[in-house]
Amino acid sequence: MTNRKEASKAFLKLLQEQNFYKQNLQLLQWDSHTNIPSKGLQQRAEVIGYLSEKLHQSQTSEQMKYYIDTFMEGSEDELLQALAVECKTIYDKAKKIPSQLQKAYAMQISKAEGVWAIAKEQSDYALFKPSLQRMIQLTQEMADCLGDKNQRYDTLLQQWEPGMTTEKLDGMFPALRSSLIDLLGEIKKSKRVIDETVITQSFQIDQQQAFCLQLLSNIGFDHEAGRLDTSVHPFTFGIHPDDVRITTRYDEYDLRQSIFGVLHEGGHALYEQGFAKAIMNTPLAEVSSMGMHESQALLWESWIGRSKPFWSANMPMLKKYAPQSFQQLTAEQMYTSLHHVNPSLIRVDADEVTYSLHIMLRYEIEKLLLNDELTVDELPEVWNEKMEAYLGVTPLNDREGVLQDIHWASGYFGYFPTYTLGFMYAAQIFKTMEHEINATSLIETNQLTDIKDWLTTRMYKTGKRKEPLQLIQDLTNEALRPEYLIEYLTNKYKDIYQF
Amino acid sequence: MTNRKEASKAFLKLLQEQNFYKQNLQLLQWDSHTNIPSKGLQQRAEVIGYLSEKLHQSQTSEQMKYYIDTFMEGSEDELLQALAVECKTIYDKAKKIPSQLQKAYAMQISKAEGVWAIAKEQSDYALFKPSLQRMIQLTQEMADCLGDKNQRYDTLLQQWEPGMTTEKLDGMFPALRSSLIDLLGEIKKSKRVIDETVITQSFQIDQQQAFCLQLLSNIGFDHEAGRLDTSVHPFTFGIHPDDVRITTRYDEYDLRQSIFGVLHEGGHALYEQGFAKAIMNTPLAEVSSMGMHESQALLWESWIGRSKPFWSANMPMLKKYAPQSFQQLTAEQMYTSLHHVNPSLIRVDADEVTYSLHIMLRYEIEKLLLNDELTVDELPEVWNEKMEAYLGVTPLNDREGVLQDIHWASGYFGYFPTYTLGFMYAAQIFKTMEHEINATSLIETNQLTDIKDWLTTRMYKTGKRKEPLQLIQDLTNEALRPEYLIEYLTNKYKDIYQF
């Protein structure tokens, strides 16, 4: 018994050390995206490589194996057991992949990302094709090391979304897809013209910044445990729940860039600031899944930030911060202007109606690629066909088509579905919040920290202790269903586009 | 032979790993001073503690001992040998101090710094006295572990200034002290009134910043291998020669704060950016000593930045960046206004004539304290007597007297002399540059990168491969002498104060 107690102390100490490496890596990465002078990048890559290896060695050490075996089962301490399970997942994954394959994969990513950047720049898919072919092949090898050869895609998907399967996705996505296509059809038929010019007025950047900081305070972001910076692409780095750093970007004539960047990353940040003290400095102090992470970004950005009550509550504040503009703008106009739907070629520019159609297409295609049911030669044609079928637009070149995303070059196969899962989780969670705490009226009165507190208690503090499907079940008292997202989008856009 | 070759490769790899830890620690520290949100500080302290320990373990490992023994002597490779010598210094120091003493010392510093801050705030030396007493005692124990009990002060001094001794200081400081006291007497007698108001005009902070960035470019600071930020106290963190970060502070009505902050830290930075490629990522990629580090800060700040030719060359640029002010100001007026001498109570506010008198006093006192020739009870009286004798002013309270510096609370005994050594090195080096490359005329024509190049080739690239006394000998062809500093100050102030 004493031995067991000592072992548990040593186990927690080892996890804390691993956490120190992770905090370090996060800071190194954050700094690489914000502050580092250009010549420093080469050294930085080496330092990051070295620390990653140290972390990996610790995660796959004999010592770690011993703790996993000791605490995996029959532990009276539920936390220790959960930690052992999480450590086993990391351990097994690392042990199952031969180090030579791991190395070849890492090198191929680095190479493929380089080729992809050039190919995209030159809009030349042929240039990228051999790299993509090799990435698919290595990804297949990796997947086959980790799981059943017949469930390759599931294996990859579960790296980002534990517990999720192709079968489950295929039970939800088609209904969502056809609803979205129908909804888009109705919107296209609508004669309603949405005037976006009412919001593309000058808003001084330092004032935008002050406004964004205030918004962050309003949603309950803890400024003493985080910071806001500027970068080309908004991002979130959670170094530690006490140090979560986000960025946004500013455009004097487009406040949407900064405001929705801040609310999106702010949502990610609230999740990361909200982990319970009990799991801090352990591998359970992480988000449940990428889909769940995205759900919080979307919930705060769209369900809250793009809602009518939000702008009723915040219009006076906007007018105060932008005294030269927006003085005649009503909350209703603001709200409407934020919901212009326009099928575009580019995923990252998509609105909330068409976004998931971009995802479906990618999901369907990457599944075919990994199962050898589609070749890289056939890829652009299928891409373009699906774009036409789902969105009614066809790319004129590779840059706006198959080359637009870095994901496949980076080995992020199985990642795309998490975006749409994020939308679905957000819709279902918001529906529950509506029932339980009357979320809309809290938004109307700007009591947003009540919403944050509810989410923290019910979700954020749990960290990685629950898999996403369990988490959504516990949160909402039912399994994940696409209906809430369909309902949300249909009601919203019926109202706006008047059909 | 093959074994030796393999060993040398492994030795260099180990040093590189240690260097990765150092880079990490530097970034963590820099971030702690610039970006970290307040709640993040506690975790940060633990991460820093952990990494420091890992570094320490590596520096004192059996493996390291083996490499030291292998390469210390009879190595055909001069660099390997120099590395082994440097590693031995670190190794021996760590091994000689019992870990319990090391721990007690670290804890006492942390405690003493806390007490010091409160005592200073309340101007209450009695509060700090027991902590200081304990710090002295532990410092004595540390010194006695590291070196001869009869040369305690030398042991401490050499931590910051390798090769320097009390005997050498006592051969130089008295002459310097009496010359400075005489010089100060002449200045006090002078009827010349220096008008500082000519420079305390408004200078917009963003314009000051742009001006400072340009100054940094002019002295040869590599902006691709470093950055300038803002902080309350200016500082330099050399993460790597490719990533050297400095800060300054801004006061709209006092351009001296930013400009001389930037030139001072810029001098430190040029040294750190200048290490040779051959020693990068090794423990020799450090400055020769704290005195040498300070010499470069002072050389760029004072010998160059406060010189008449510098302001002749830069007055047009100043007028361009500050179009609302300074338009009537002449270089001569600027130069004069920068040389107001006024004996003050506070070291960090002191001018270049009185600065070293503050240092002498501290040097003399800390030597007595460590040799048990002065008690902490007697300290304030001696402090005040010496202030009166050297500077002609007497502190009215402890805050402006004996409590003003954090050094003793932080265990920095033996550090103070390095400031005055910095002045002496700078004077002697500048004199040589005057002979060899006609430095003054290079300043006049703003060809400052020629000065930087000379210093880089002759000094910076050497890093820690030469001890400071050897370095000054090789650089200037003679041993360190106080006469150059005396001559420099006397000539300058004779001219300004017209005596």
JSON list of N, CA, C and O in Angstrom, two decimals, chain B residues 445-486:
[
{"chain": "B", "resi": 445, "resn": "THR", "atom": "N", "xyz": [31.12, 60.87, -39.01]},
{"chain": "B", "resi": 445, "resn": "THR", "atom": "CA", "xyz": [30.51, 60.57, -40.31]},
{"chain": "B", "resi": 445, "resn": "THR", "atom": "C", "xyz": [29.46, 59.46, -40.20]},
{"chain": "B", "resi": 445, "resn": "THR", "atom": "O", "xyz": [29.00, 58.94, -41.21]},
{"chain": "B", "resi": 446, "resn": "ASN", "atom": "N", "xyz": [29.13, 59.12, -38.98]},
{"chain": "B", "resi": 446, "resn": "ASN", "atom": "CA", "xyz": [28.09, 58.12, -38.71]},
{"chain": "B", "resi": 446, "resn": "ASN", "atom": "C", "xyz": [28.41, 56.74, -39.31]},
{"chain": "B", "resi": 446, "resn": "ASN", "atom": "O", "xyz": [27.50, 55.98, -39.64]},
{"chain": "B", "resi": 447, "resn": "GLN", "atom": "N", "xyz": [29.70, 56.44, -39.44]},
{"chain": "B", "resi": 447, "resn": "GLN", "atom": "CA", "xyz": [30.09, 55.12, -39.94]},
{"chain": "B", "resi": 447, "resn": "GLN", "atom": "C", "xyz": [30.26, 54.17, -38.75]},
{"chain": "B", "resi": 447, "resn": "GLN", "atom": "O", "xyz": [31.33, 53.59, -38.54]},
{"chain": "B", "resi": 448, "resn": "LEU", "atom": "N", "xyz": [29.19, 54.03, -37.99]},
{"chain": "B", "resi": 448, "resn": "LEU", "atom": "CA", "xyz": [29.29, 53.30, -36.72]},
{"chain": "B", "resi": 448, "resn": "LEU", "atom": "C", "xyz": [29.46, 51.80, -36.92]},
{"chain": "B", "resi": 448, "resn": "LEU", "atom": "O", "xyz": [30.02, 51.12, -36.05]},
{"chain": "B", "resi": 449, "resn": "THR", "atom": "N", "xyz": [29.01, 51.31, -38.06]},
{"chain": "B", "resi": 449, "resn": "THR", "atom": "CA", "xyz": [29.17, 49.87, -38.27]},
{"chain": "B", "resi": 449, "resn": "THR", "atom": "C", "xyz": [30.64, 49.50, -38.45]},
{"chain": "B", "resi": 449, "resn": "THR", "atom": "O", "xyz": [31.02, 48.36, -38.19]},
{"chain": "B", "resi": 450, "resn": "ASP", "atom": "N", "xyz": [31.47, 50.46, -38.85]},
{"chain": "B", "resi": 450, "resn": "ASP", "atom": "CA", "xyz": [32.91, 50.18, -38.90]},
{"chain": "B", "resi": 450, "resn": "ASP", "atom": "C", "xyz": [33.45, 49.93, -37.49]},
{"chain": "B", "resi": 450, "resn": "ASP", "atom": "O", "xyz": [34.32, 49.10, -37.28]},
{"chain": "B", "resi": 451, "resn": "ILE", "atom": "N", "xyz": [32.92, 50.70, -36.55]},
{"chain": "B", "resi": 451, "resn": "ILE", "atom": "CA", "xyz": [33.33, 50.49, -35.15]},
{"chain": "B", "resi": 451, "resn": "ILE", "atom": "C", "xyz": [32.84, 49.13, -34.67]},
{"chain": "B", "resi": 451, "resn": "ILE", "atom": "O", "xyz": [33.58, 48.36, -34.06]},
{"chain": "B", "resi": 452, "resn": "LYS", "atom": "N", "xyz": [31.57, 48.83, -34.99]},
{"chain": "B", "resi": 452, "resn": "LYS", "atom": "CA", "xyz": [31.04, 47.52, -34.60]},
{"chain": "B", "resi": 452, "resn": "LYS", "atom": "C", "xyz": [31.85, 46.39, -35.21]},
{"chain": "B", "resi": 452, "resn": "LYS", "atom": "O", "xyz": [32.17, 45.40, -34.54]},
{"chain": "B", "resi": 453, "resn": "ASP", "atom": "N", "xyz": [32.21, 46.55, -36.48]},
{"chain": "B", "resi": 453, "resn": "ASP", "atom": "CA", "xyz": [32.97, 45.48, -37.14]},
{"chain": "B", "resi": 453, "resn": "ASP", "atom": "C", "xyz": [34.33, 45.27, -36.46]},
{"chain": "B", "resi": 453, "resn": "ASP", "atom": "O", "xyz": [34.77, 44.15, -36.28]},
{"chain": "B", "resi": 454, "resn": "TRP", "atom": "N", "xyz": [34.95, 46.37, -36.11]},
{"chain": "B", "resi": 454, "resn": "TRP", "atom": "CA", "xyz": [36.27, 46.26, -35.44]},
{"chain": "B", "resi": 454, "resn": "TRP", "atom": "C", "xyz": [36.11, 45.53, -34.11]},
{"chain": "B", "resi": 454, "resn": "TRP", "atom": "O", "xyz": [36.85, 44.61, -33.79]},
{"chain": "B", "resi": 455, "resn": "LEU", "atom": "N", "xyz": [35.10, 45.94, -33.35]},
{"chain": "B", "resi": 455, "resn": "LEU", "atom": "CA", "xyz": [34.86, 45.30, -32.05]},
{"chain": "B", "resi": 455, "resn": "LEU", "atom": "C", "xyz": [34.49, 43.83, -32.20]},
{"chain": "B", "resi": 455, "resn": "LEU", "atom": "O", "xyz": [34.89, 42.98, -31.40]},
{"chain": "B", "resi": 456, "resn": "THR", "atom": "N", "xyz": [33.71, 43.54, -33.23]},
{"chain": "B", "resi": 456, "resn": "THR", "atom": "CA", "xyz": [33.32, 42.15, -33.46]},
{"chain": "B", "resi": 456, "resn": "THR", "atom": "C", "xyz": [34.54, 41.29, -33.75]},
{"chain": "B", "resi": 456, "resn": "THR", "atom": "O", "xyz": [34.73, 40.23, -33.15]},
{"chain": "B", "resi": 457, "resn": "THR", "atom": "N", "xyz": [35.36, 41.77, -34.66]},
{"chain": "B", "resi": 457, "resn": "THR", "atom": "CA", "xyz": [36.53, 41.00, -35.05]},
{"chain": "B", "resi": 457, "resn": "THR", "atom": "C", "xyz": [37.52, 40.84, -33.90]},
{"chain": "B", "resi": 457, "resn": "THR", "atom": "O", "xyz": [38.06, 39.77, -33.65]},
{"chain": "B", "resi": 458, "resn": "ARG", "atom": "N", "xyz": [37.71, 41.93, -33.16]},
{"chain": "B", "resi": 458, "resn": "ARG", "atom": "CA", "xyz": [38.74, 41.93, -32.14]},
{"chain": "B", "resi": 458, "resn": "ARG", "atom": "C", "xyz": [38.26, 41.41, -30.79]},
{"chain": "B", "resi": 458, "resn": "ARG", "atom": "O", "xyz": [39.08, 41.04, -29.96]},
{"chain": "B", "resi": 459, "resn": "MET", "atom": "N", "xyz": [36.96, 41.42, -30.60]},
{"chain": "B", "resi": 459, "resn": "MET", "atom": "CA", "xyz": [36.48, 41.14, -29.24]},
{"chain": "B", "resi": 459, "resn": "MET", "atom": "C", "xyz": [35.25, 40.24, -29.20]},
{"chain": "B", "resi": 459, "resn": "MET", "atom": "O", "xyz": [35.27, 39.18, -28.60]},
{"chain": "B", "resi": 460, "resn": "TYR", "atom": "N", "xyz": [34.16, 40.69, -29.84]},
{"chain": "B", "resi": 460, "resn": "TYR", "atom": "CA", "xyz": [32.88, 40.01, -29.65]},
{"chain": "B", "resi": 460, "resn": "TYR", "atom": "C", "xyz": [32.95, 38.54, -30.06]},
{"chain": "B", "resi": 460, "resn": "TYR", "atom": "O", "xyz": [32.44, 37.66, -29.37]},
{"chain": "B", "resi": 461, "resn": "LYS", "atom": "N", "xyz": [33.56, 38.27, -31.19]},
{"chain": "B", "resi": 461, "resn": "LYS", "atom": "CA", "xyz": [33.54, 36.90, -31.70]},
{"chain": "B", "resi": 461, "resn": "LYS", "atom": "C", "xyz": [34.23, 35.91, -30.75]},
{"chain": "B", "resi": 461, "resn": "LYS", "atom": "O", "xyz": [33.92, 34.73, -30.74]},
{"chain": "B", "resi": 462, "resn": "THR", "atom": "N", "xyz": [35.16, 36.42, -29.95]},
{"chain": "B", "resi": 462, "resn": "THR", "atom": "CA", "xyz": [35.92, 35.58, -29.02]},
{"chain": "B", "resi": 462, "resn": "THR", "atom": "C", "xyz": [35.05, 34.95, -27.93]},
{"chain": "B", "resi": 462, "resn": "THR", "atom": "O", "xyz": [35.41, 33.92, -27.37]},
{"chain": "B", "resi": 463, "resn": "GLY", "atom": "N", "xyz": [33.91, 35.59, -27.64]},
{"chain": "B", "resi": 463, "resn": "GLY", "atom": "CA", "xyz": [33.05, 35.08, -26.58]},
{"chain": "B", "resi": 463, "resn": "GLY", "atom": "C", "xyz": [33.80, 34.90, -25.28]},
{"chain": "B", "resi": 463, "resn": "GLY", "atom": "O", "xyz": [34.50, 35.80, -24.84]},
{"chain": "B", "resi": 464, "resn": "LYS", "atom": "N", "xyz": [33.66, 33.72, -24.70]},
{"chain": "B", "resi": 464, "resn": "LYS", "atom": "CA", "xyz": [34.28, 33.46, -23.41]},
{"chain": "B", "resi": 464, "resn": "LYS", "atom": "C", "xyz": [35.63, 32.76, -23.56]},
{"chain": "B", "resi": 464, "resn": "LYS", "atom": "O", "xyz": [36.13, 32.16, -22.60]},
{"chain": "B", "resi": 465, "resn": "ARG", "atom": "N", "xyz": [36.20, 32.80, -24.77]},
{"chain": "B", "resi": 465, "resn": "ARG", "atom": "CA", "xyz": [37.46, 32.08, -24.97]},
{"chain": "B", "resi": 465, "resn": "ARG", "atom": "C", "xyz": [38.63, 32.78, -24.31]},
{"chain": "B", "resi": 465, "resn": "ARG", "atom": "O", "xyz": [39.70, 32.20, -24.13]},
{"chain": "B", "resi": 466, "resn": "LYS", "atom": "N", "xyz": [38.46, 34.05, -23.99]},
{"chain": "B", "resi": 466, "resn": "LYS", "atom": "CA", "xyz": [39.53, 34.77, -23.27]},
{"chain": "B", "resi": 466, "resn": "LYS", "atom": "C", "xyz": [38.97, 35.35, -21.99]},
{"chain": "B", "resi": 466, "resn": "LYS", "atom": "O", "xyz": [37.89, 35.94, -21.98]},
{"chain": "B", "resi": 467, "resn": "GLU", "atom": "N", "xyz": [39.75, 35.26, -20.92]},
{"chain": "B", "resi": 467, "resn": "GLU", "atom": "CA", "xyz": [39.37, 35.94, -19.69]},
{"chain": "B", "resi": 467, "resn": "GLU", "atom": "C", "xyz": [39.55, 37.44, -19.89]},
{"chain": "B", "resi": 467, "resn": "GLU", "atom": "O", "xyz": [40.35, 37.88, -20.73]},
{"chain": "B", "resi": 468, "resn": "PRO", "atom": "N", "xyz": [38.83, 38.25, -19.13]},
{"chain": "B", "resi": 468, "resn": "PRO", "atom": "CA", "xyz": [38.82, 39.68, -19.43]},
{"chain": "B", "resi": 468, "resn": "PRO", "atom": "C", "xyz": [40.19, 40.35, -19.40]},
{"chain": "B", "resi": 468, "resn": "PRO", "atom": "O", "xyz": [40.48, 41.22, -20.24]},
{"chain": "B", "resi": 469, "resn": "LEU", "atom": "N", "xyz": [41.06, 39.95, -18.47]},
{"chain": "B", "resi": 469, "resn": "LEU", "atom": "CA", "xyz": [42.35, 40.64, -18.39]},
{"chain": "B", "resi": 469, "resn": "LEU", "atom": "C", "xyz": [43.24, 40.28, -19.58]},
{"chain": "B", "resi": 469, "resn": "LEU", "atom": "O", "xyz": [44.03, 41.10, -20.06]},
{"chain": "B", "resi": 470, "resn": "GLN", "atom": "N", "xyz": [43.07, 39.06, -20.08]},
{"chain": "B", "resi": 470, "resn": "GLN", "atom": "CA", "xyz": [43.79, 38.66, -21.29]},
{"chain": "B", "resi": 470, "resn": "GLN", "atom": "C", "xyz": [43.21, 39.40, -22.50]},
{"chain": "B", "resi": 470, "resn": "GLN", "atom": "O", "xyz": [43.94, 39.88, -23.36]},
{"chain": "B", "resi": 471, "resn": "LEU", "atom": "N", "xyz": [41.89, 39.49, -22.51]},
{"chain": "B", "resi": 471, "resn": "LEU", "atom": "CA", "xyz": [41.20, 40.15, -23.62]},
{"chain": "B", "resi": 471, "resn": "LEU", "atom": "C", "xyz": [41.62, 41.62, -23.72]},
{"chain": "B", "resi": 471, "resn": "LEU", "atom": "O", "xyz": [41.94, 42.11, -24.81]},
{"chain": "B", "resi": 472, "resn": "ILE", "atom": "N", "xyz": [41.66, 42.32, -22.59]},
{"chain": "B", "resi": 472, "resn": "ILE", "atom": "CA", "xyz": [42.01, 43.74, -22.64]},
{"chain": "B", "resi": 472, "resn": "ILE", "atom": "C", "xyz": [43.48, 43.90, -23.05]},
{"chain": "B", "resi": 472, "resn": "ILE", "atom": "O", "xyz": [43.83, 44.82, -23.80]},
{"chain": "B", "resi": 473, "resn": "GLN", "atom": "N", "xyz": [44.31, 42.98, -22.60]},
{"chain": "B", "resi": 473, "resn": "GLN", "atom": "CA", "xyz": [45.73, 43.00, -22.98]},
{"chain": "B", "resi": 473, "resn": "GLN", "atom": "C", "xyz": [45.87, 42.83, -24.50]},
{"chain": "B", "resi": 473, "resn": "GLN", "atom": "O", "xyz": [46.54, 43.61, -25.16]},
{"chain": "B", "resi": 474, "resn": "ASP", "atom": "N", "xyz": [45.19, 41.81, -25.04]},
{"chain": "B", "resi": 474, "resn": "ASP", "atom": "CA", "xyz": [45.29, 41.54, -26.48]},
{"chain": "B", "resi": 474, "resn": "ASP", "atom": "C", "xyz": [44.69, 42.66, -27.31]},
{"chain": "B", "resi": 474, "resn": "ASP", "atom": "O", "xyz": [45.18, 43.00, -28.39]},
{"chain": "B", "resi": 475, "resn": "LEU", "atom": "N", "xyz": [43.62, 43.23, -26.79]},
{"chain": "B", "resi": 475, "resn": "LEU", "atom": "CA", "xyz": [42.92, 44.27, -27.53]},
{"chain": "B", "resi": 475, "resn": "LEU", "atom": "C", "xyz": [43.71, 45.57, -27.57]},
{"chain": "B", "resi": 475, "resn": "LEU", "atom": "O", "xyz": [43.72, 46.27, -28.57]},
{"chain": "B", "resi": 476, "resn": "THR", "atom": "N", "xyz": [44.33, 45.92, -26.43]},
{"chain": "B", "resi": 476, "resn": "THR", "atom": "CA", "xyz": [44.90, 47.26, -26.28]},
{"chain": "B", "resi": 476, "resn": "THR", "atom": "C", "xyz": [46.41, 47.25, -26.13]},
{"chain": "B", "resi": 476, "resn": "THR", "atom": "O", "xyz": [47.03, 48.29, -25.96]},
{"chain": "B", "resi": 477, "resn": "ASN", "atom": "N", "xyz": [46.98, 46.01, -26.14]},
{"chain": "B", "resi": 477, "resn": "ASN", "atom": "CA", "xyz": [48.43, 45.88, -26.00]},
{"chain": "B", "resi": 477, "resn": "ASN", "atom": "C", "xyz": [49.01, 46.35, -24.68]},
{"chain": "B", "resi": 477, "resn": "ASN", "atom": "O", "xyz": [50.20, 46.65, -24.58]},
{"chain": "B", "resi": 478, "resn": "GLU", "atom": "N", "xyz": [48.16, 46.45, -23.68]},
{"chain": "B", "resi": 478, "resn": "GLU", "atom": "CA", "xyz": [48.68, 46.69, -22.33]},
{"chain": "B", "resi": 478, "resn": "GLU", "atom": "C", "xyz": [47.68, 46.22, -21.29]},
{"chain": "B", "resi": 478, "resn": "GLU", "atom": "O", "xyz": [46.52, 45.94, -21.61]},
{"chain": "B", "resi": 479, "resn": "ALA", "atom": "N", "xyz": [48.15, 46.12, -20.07]},
{"chain": "B", "resi": 479, "resn": "ALA", "atom": "CA", "xyz": [47.27, 45.67, -18.99]},
{"chain": "B", "resi": 479, "resn": "ALA", "atom": "C", "xyz": [46.24, 46.75, -18.66]},
{"chain": "B", "resi": 479, "resn": "ALA", "atom": "O", "xyz": [46.41, 47.92, -19.04]},
{"chain": "B", "resi": 480, "resn": "LEU", "atom": "N", "xyz": [45.20, 46.35, -17.99]},
{"chain": "B", "resi": 480, "resn": "LEU", "atom": "CA", "xyz": [44.16, 47.31, -17.61]},
{"chain": "B", "resi": 480, "resn": "LEU", "atom": "C", "xyz": [44.73, 48.38, -16.69]},
{"chain": "B", "resi": 480, "resn": "LEU", "atom": "O", "xyz": [45.44, 48.08, -15.73]},
{"chain": "B", "resi": 481, "resn": "ARG", "atom": "N", "xyz": [44.43, 49.63, -17.00]},
{"chain": "B", "resi": 481, "resn": "ARG", "atom": "CA", "xyz": [44.90, 50.75, -16.20]},
{"chain": "B", "resi": 481, "resn": "ARG", "atom": "C", "xyz": [43.78, 51.76, -16.01]},
{"chain": "B", "resi": 481, "resn": "ARG", "atom": "O", "xyz": [43.02, 52.01, -16.94]},
{"chain": "B", "resi": 482, "resn": "PRO", "atom": "N", "xyz": [43.71, 52.39, -14.84]},
{"chain": "B", "resi": 482, "resn": "PRO", "atom": "CA", "xyz": [42.61, 53.35, -14.61]},
{"chain": "B", "resi": 482, "resn": "PRO", "atom": "C", "xyz": [42.86, 54.70, -15.29]},
{"chain": "B", "resi": 482, "resn": "PRO", "atom": "O", "xyz": [41.96, 55.51, -15.41]},
{"chain": "B", "resi": 483, "resn": "GLU", "atom": "N", "xyz": [44.10, 54.92, -15.77]},
{"chain": "B", "resi": 483, "resn": "GLU", "atom": "CA", "xyz": [44.45, 56.25, -16.28]},
{"chain": "B", "resi": 483, "resn": "GLU", "atom": "C", "xyz": [43.57, 56.69, -17.46]},
{"chain": "B", "resi": 483, "resn": "GLU", "atom": "O", "xyz": [43.26, 57.87, -17.60]},
{"chain": "B", "resi": 484, "resn": "TYR", "atom": "N", "xyz": [43.18, 55.72, -18.30]},
{"chain": "B", "resi": 484, "resn": "TYR", "atom": "CA", "xyz": [42.41, 56.11, -19.49]},
{"chain": "B", "resi": 484, "resn": "TYR", "atom": "C", "xyz": [41.03, 56.65, -19.11]},
{"chain": "B", "resi": 484, "resn": "TYR", "atom": "O", "xyz": [40.53, 57.59, -19.72]},
{"chain": "B", "resi": 485, "resn": "LEU", "atom": "N", "xyz": [40.47, 56.05, -18.10]},
{"chain": "B", "resi": 485, "resn": "LEU", "atom": "CA", "xyz": [39.16, 56.54, -17.65]},
{"chain": "B", "resi": 485, "resn": "LEU", "atom": "C", "xyz": [39.31, 57.92, -17.01]},
{"chain": "B", "resi": 485, "resn": "LEU", "atom": "O", "xyz": [38.53, 58.84, -17.29]},
{"chain": "B", "resi": 486, "resn": "ILE", "atom": "N", "xyz": [40.36, 58.07, -16.19]},
{"chain": "B", "resi": 486, "resn": "ILE", "atom": "CA", "xyz": [40.60, 59.37, -15.54]},
{"chain": "B", "resi": 486, "resn": "ILE", "atom": "C", "xyz": [40.82, 60.45, -16.60]},
{"chain": "B", "resi": 486, "resn": "ILE", "atom": "O", "xyz": [40.22, 61.53, -16.55]}
]
